[in-house]
Coordinates of C-alpha atoms in Angstrom, one line a residue:
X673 CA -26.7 -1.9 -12.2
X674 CA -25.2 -4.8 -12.7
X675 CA -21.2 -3.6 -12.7
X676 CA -22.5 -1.8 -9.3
X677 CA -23.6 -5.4 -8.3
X678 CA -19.9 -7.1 -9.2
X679 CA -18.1 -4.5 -7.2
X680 CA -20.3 -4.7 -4.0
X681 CA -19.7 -8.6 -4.6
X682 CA -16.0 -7.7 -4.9
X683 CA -16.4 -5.4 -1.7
X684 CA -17.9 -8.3 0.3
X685 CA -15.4 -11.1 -1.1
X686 CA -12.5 -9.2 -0.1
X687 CA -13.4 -10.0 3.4
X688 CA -12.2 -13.3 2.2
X689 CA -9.4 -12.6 0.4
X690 CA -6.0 -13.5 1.9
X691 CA -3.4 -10.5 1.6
X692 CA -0.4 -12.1 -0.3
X693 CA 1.8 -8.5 -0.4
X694 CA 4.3 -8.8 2.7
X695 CA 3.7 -7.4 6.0
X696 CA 4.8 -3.5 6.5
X697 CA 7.7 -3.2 8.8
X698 CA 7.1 -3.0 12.5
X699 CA 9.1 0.3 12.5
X700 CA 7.5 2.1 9.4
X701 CA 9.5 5.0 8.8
X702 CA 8.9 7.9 11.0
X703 CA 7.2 11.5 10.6
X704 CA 10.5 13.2 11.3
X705 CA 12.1 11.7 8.4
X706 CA 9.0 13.1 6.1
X707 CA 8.9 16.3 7.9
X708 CA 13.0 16.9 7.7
X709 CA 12.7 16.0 3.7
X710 CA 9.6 18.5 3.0
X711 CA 10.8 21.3 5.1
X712 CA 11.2 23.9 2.4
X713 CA 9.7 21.9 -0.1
X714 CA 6.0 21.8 -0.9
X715 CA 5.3 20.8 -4.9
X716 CA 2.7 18.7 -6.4
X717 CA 5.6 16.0 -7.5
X718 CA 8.1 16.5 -5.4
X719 CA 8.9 13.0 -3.6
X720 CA 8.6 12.4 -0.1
X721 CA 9.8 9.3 2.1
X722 CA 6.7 7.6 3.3
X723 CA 5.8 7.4 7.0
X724 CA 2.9 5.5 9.4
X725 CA 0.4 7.8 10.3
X726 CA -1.4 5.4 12.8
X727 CA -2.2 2.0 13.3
X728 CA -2.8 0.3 9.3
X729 CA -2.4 4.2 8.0
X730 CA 0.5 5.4 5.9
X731 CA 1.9 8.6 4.0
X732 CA 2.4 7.4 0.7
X733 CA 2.0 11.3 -1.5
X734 CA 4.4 13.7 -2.3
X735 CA 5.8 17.2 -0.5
X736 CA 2.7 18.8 -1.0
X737 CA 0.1 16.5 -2.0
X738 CA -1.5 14.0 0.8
X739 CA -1.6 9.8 -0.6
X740 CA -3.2 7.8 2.1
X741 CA -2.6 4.6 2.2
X742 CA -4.7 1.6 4.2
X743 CA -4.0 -1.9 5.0
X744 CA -6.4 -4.1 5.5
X745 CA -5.9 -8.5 5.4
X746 CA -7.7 -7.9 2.1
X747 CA -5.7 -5.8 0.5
X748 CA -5.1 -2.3 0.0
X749 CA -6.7 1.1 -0.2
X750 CA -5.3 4.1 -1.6
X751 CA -6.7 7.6 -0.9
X752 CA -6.1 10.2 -3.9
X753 CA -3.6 9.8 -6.4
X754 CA -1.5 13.3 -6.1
X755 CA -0.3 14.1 -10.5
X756 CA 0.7 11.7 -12.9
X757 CA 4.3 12.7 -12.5
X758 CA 4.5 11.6 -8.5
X759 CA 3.2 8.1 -9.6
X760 CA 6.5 6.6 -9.5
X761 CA 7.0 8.2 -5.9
X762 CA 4.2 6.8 -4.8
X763 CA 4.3 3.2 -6.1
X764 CA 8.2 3.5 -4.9
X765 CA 6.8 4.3 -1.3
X766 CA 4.0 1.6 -1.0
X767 CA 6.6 -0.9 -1.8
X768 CA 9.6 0.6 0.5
X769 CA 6.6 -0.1 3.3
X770 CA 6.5 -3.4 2.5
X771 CA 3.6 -3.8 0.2
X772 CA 2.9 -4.6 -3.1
X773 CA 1.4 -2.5 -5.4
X774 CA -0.4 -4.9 -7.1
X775 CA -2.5 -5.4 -3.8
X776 CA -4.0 -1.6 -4.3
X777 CA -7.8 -3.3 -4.5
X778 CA -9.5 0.3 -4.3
X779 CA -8.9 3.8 -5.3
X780 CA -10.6 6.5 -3.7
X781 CA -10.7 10.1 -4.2
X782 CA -11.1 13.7 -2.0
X783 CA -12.0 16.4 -5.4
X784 CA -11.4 15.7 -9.2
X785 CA -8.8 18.3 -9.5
X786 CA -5.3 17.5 -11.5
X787 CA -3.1 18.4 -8.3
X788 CA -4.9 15.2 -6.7
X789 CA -6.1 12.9 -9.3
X790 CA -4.0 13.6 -11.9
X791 CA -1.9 10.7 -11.3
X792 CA -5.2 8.0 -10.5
X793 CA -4.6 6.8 -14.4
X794 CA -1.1 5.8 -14.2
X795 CA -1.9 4.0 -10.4
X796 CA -5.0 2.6 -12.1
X797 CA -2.9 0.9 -14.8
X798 CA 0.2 0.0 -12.7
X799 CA -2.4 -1.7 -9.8
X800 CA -5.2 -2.7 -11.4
X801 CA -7.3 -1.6 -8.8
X802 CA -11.3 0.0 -9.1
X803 CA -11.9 3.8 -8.5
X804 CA -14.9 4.8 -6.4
X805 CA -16.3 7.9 -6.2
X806 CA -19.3 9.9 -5.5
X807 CA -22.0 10.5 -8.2
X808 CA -21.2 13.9 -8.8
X809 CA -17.3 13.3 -9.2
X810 CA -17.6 10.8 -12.1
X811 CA -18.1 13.2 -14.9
X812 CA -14.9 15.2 -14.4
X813 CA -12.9 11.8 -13.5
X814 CA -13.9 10.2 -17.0
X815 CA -13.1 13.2 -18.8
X816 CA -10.1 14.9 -17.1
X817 CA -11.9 18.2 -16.8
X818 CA -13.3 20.1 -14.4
X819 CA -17.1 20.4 -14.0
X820 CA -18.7 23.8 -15.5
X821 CA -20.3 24.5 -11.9
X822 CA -16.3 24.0 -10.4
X823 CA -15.6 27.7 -9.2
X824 CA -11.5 26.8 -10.8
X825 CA -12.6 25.5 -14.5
X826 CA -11.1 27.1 -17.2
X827 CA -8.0 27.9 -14.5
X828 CA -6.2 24.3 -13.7
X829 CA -5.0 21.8 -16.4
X830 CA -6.9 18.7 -17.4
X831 CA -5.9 15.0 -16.6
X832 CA -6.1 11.6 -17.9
X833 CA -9.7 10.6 -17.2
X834 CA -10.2 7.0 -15.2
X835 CA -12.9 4.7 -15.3
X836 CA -14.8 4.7 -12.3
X837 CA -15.8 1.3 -11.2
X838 CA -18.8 2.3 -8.8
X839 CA -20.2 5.4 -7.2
X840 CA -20.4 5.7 -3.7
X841 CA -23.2 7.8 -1.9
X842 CA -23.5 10.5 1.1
X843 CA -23.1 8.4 4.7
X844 CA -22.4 5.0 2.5
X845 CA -20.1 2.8 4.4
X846 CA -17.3 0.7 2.3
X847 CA -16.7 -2.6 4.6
X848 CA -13.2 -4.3 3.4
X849 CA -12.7 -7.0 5.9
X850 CA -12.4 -4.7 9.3
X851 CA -12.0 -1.7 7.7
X852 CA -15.1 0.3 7.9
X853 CA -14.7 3.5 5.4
X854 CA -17.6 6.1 5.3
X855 CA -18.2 8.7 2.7
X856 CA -19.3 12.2 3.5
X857 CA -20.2 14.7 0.7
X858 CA -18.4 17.8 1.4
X859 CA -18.4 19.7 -1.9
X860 CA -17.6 23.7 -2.0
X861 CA -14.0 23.3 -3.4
X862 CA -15.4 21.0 -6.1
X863 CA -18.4 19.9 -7.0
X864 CA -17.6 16.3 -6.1
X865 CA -16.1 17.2 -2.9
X866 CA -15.6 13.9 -0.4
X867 CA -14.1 13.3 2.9
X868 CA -13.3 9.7 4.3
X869 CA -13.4 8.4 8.1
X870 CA -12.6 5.3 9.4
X871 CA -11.2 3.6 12.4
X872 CA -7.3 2.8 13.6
X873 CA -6.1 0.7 15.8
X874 CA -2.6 0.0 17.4
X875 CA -3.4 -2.6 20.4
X876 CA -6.7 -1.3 22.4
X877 CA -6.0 2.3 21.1
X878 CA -8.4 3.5 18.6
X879 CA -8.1 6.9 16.7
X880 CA -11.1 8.0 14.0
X881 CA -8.9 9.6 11.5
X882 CA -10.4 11.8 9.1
X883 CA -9.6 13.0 5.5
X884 CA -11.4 16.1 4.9
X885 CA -11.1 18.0 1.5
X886 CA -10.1 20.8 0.9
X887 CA -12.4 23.5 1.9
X888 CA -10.6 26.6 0.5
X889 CA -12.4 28.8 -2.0
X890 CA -10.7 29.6 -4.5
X891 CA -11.3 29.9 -8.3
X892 CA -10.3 30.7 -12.0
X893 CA -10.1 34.2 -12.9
X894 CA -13.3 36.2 -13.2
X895 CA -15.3 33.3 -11.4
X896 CA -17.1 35.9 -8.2
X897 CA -18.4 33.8 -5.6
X898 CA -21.0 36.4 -4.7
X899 CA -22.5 35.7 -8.2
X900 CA -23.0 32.3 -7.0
X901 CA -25.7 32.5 -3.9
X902 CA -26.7 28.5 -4.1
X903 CA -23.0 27.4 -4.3
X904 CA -21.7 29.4 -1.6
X905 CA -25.0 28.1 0.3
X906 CA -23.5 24.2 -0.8
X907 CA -19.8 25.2 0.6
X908 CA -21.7 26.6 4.1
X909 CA -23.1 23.5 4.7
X910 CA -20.3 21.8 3.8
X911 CA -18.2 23.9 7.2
X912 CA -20.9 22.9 9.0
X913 CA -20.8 19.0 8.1
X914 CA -16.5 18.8 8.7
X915 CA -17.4 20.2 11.7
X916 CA -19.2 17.6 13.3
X917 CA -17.4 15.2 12.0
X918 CA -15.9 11.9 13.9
X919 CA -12.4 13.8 13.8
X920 CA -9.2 12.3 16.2
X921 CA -6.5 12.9 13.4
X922 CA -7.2 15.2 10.7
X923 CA -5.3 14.8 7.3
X924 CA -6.2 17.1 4.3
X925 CA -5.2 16.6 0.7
X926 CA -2.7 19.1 0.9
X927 CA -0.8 18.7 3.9
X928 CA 0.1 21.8 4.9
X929 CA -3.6 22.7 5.8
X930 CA -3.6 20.6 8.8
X931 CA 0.2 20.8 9.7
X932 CA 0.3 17.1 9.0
X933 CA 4.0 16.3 8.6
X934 CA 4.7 18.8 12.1
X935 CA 2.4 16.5 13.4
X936 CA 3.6 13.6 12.3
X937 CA 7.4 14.3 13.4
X938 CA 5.6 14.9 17.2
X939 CA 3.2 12.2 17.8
X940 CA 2.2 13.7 21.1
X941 CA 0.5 16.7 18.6
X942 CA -1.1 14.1 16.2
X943 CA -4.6 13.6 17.5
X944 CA -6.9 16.5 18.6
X945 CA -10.3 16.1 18.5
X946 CA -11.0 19.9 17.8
X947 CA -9.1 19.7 14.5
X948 CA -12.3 19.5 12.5
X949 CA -14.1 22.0 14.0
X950 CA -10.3 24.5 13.8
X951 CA -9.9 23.5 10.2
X952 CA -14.0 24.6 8.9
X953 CA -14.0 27.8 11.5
X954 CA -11.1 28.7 9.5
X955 CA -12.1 27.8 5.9
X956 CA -15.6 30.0 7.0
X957 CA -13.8 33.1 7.7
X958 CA -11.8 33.0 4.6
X959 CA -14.7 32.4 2.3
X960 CA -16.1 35.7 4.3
X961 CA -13.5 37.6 3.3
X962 CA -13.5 36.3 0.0
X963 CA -17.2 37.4 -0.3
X964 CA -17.0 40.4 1.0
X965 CA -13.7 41.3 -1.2
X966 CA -15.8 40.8 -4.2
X967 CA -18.9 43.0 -3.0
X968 CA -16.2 45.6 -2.0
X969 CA -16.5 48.0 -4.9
X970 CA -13.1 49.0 -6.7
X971 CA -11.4 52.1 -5.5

């Protein structure tokens, strides 16, 4: 009780907190510099040049794994953390923005899997900044392994474990300054499954951009979704939640999901308010086939 306290104190003084990191540049590098590095390219680690995504948003991950970063006059958010071995990248990119990484106040999460959290240790230690999470996270983000109800443990590595600072519930709003970031549940992929909205602005234009997790079902070997009535159950709700979410620009924690670097590189393509609702219709039919693939007897 009383650490959750400190950090909601912390939460509320940040408002207050001048931002001593310099400002990003004007011109932050552009989505068809990202795109024209990636194309061909999609691992965990492999570097990317960062890039604005709107208003105080910014690409800060690698090829294939999203980083999010936020400004705000208190300091700065980061969104996942991409594997231990892009930590370098990433710091590299926060600071060829402009910003220090030693302003990272917050570090928040989409699932505890290694491909996107993998690296929170090494930005925890080089930032000093607090992870929050959801309740159900926590236990796989202290210990570096999945969850035994995660439909992939047993089949993806473990990581360094983090200490999470404070957990964060369904529909809870995180105020930093201006910056209003809500939490939405969204677990199917993992357990701890979270998606992030908040608002951008550049002048009177104001997006809603959305990180959505990943909503793909996929699993270790010998895990059968059809064995698992309640979870599939958790992961339809799930659909039906990221589809009525507040959704103008959709990023996903791997990029390629949501097309986000083509998107990038043509602004004109980079809101659509029916991205939510595109990206869950297709996750549904997918987990139908994978469901009915399994209760397809062998030939």
């Amino acid at each position: 009780m009383f650490a959750r306290l400190a950090l909601l104190a912390a939460l509320a003084l940040a408002g207050c907190a001048a931002q001593t990191a310099p400002t990003a540049p004007a011109a932050a590098p552009s989505g068809k510099a990202l795109a024209s590095a990636c194309a061909n390219r999609d691992g965990w680690s492999d570097p990317a040049p960062p890039a604005k995504i709107f208003g105080n948003s910014y690409y800060v991950g690698t090829c294939g794994i999203s980083v999010v970063l936020i400004d705000t006059p208190a300091g700065l958010v980061l969104i996942d953390a991409a594997t231990e071995e892009a930590a370098p990248s990433i710091l590299a990119s926060i600071r060829a923005l402009g910003f220090d990484p030693k302003n990272v106040r917050f570090l928040l999460t989409s699932h505890e899997h290694l491909d996107h959290v993998g690296g929170l240790k090494a930005l925890q230690e080089a930032t000093g900044a607090r992870v929050i999470a959801r309740p159900e996270a926590v236990a796989a983000l202290t210990s570096g392994q999945p969850e035994a109800t995660d439909p992939q443990r047993g089949g993806i590595p473990p990581f360094r474990g983090v200490t999470v600072a404070r957990t964060v519930l369904d529909g809870e709003m995180l105020k930093i300054e201006k910056l209003r970031l809500t939490a939405h549940a969204t677990p199917g992929h993992t357990p701890g499954g979270t998606s992030w909205t908040w608002r951008s602005c550049e002048g009177t234009d104001c997006r809603t951009i959305a990180y959505v997790d990943s909503l793909s079902a996929v699993s270790a070997d010998g895990y059968r979704f059809v064995d698992h009535p309640d979870y599939v159950a958790t992961f339809r709700a799930t659909f039906a939640k990221v589809e009525a979410l507040p959704c103008e620009i959709l990023i996903t924690p791997h990029p390629g999901a949501s097309t986000l670097f083509a998107r990038l590189a043509d602004p004109a393509t980079l809101a659509n308010p029916e991205s939510c609702r595109a990206y869950a219709a297709g996750a549904r039919m997918r987990l139908a086939d994978r469901l009915a693939s399994e209760s397809t007897p062998p030939k």
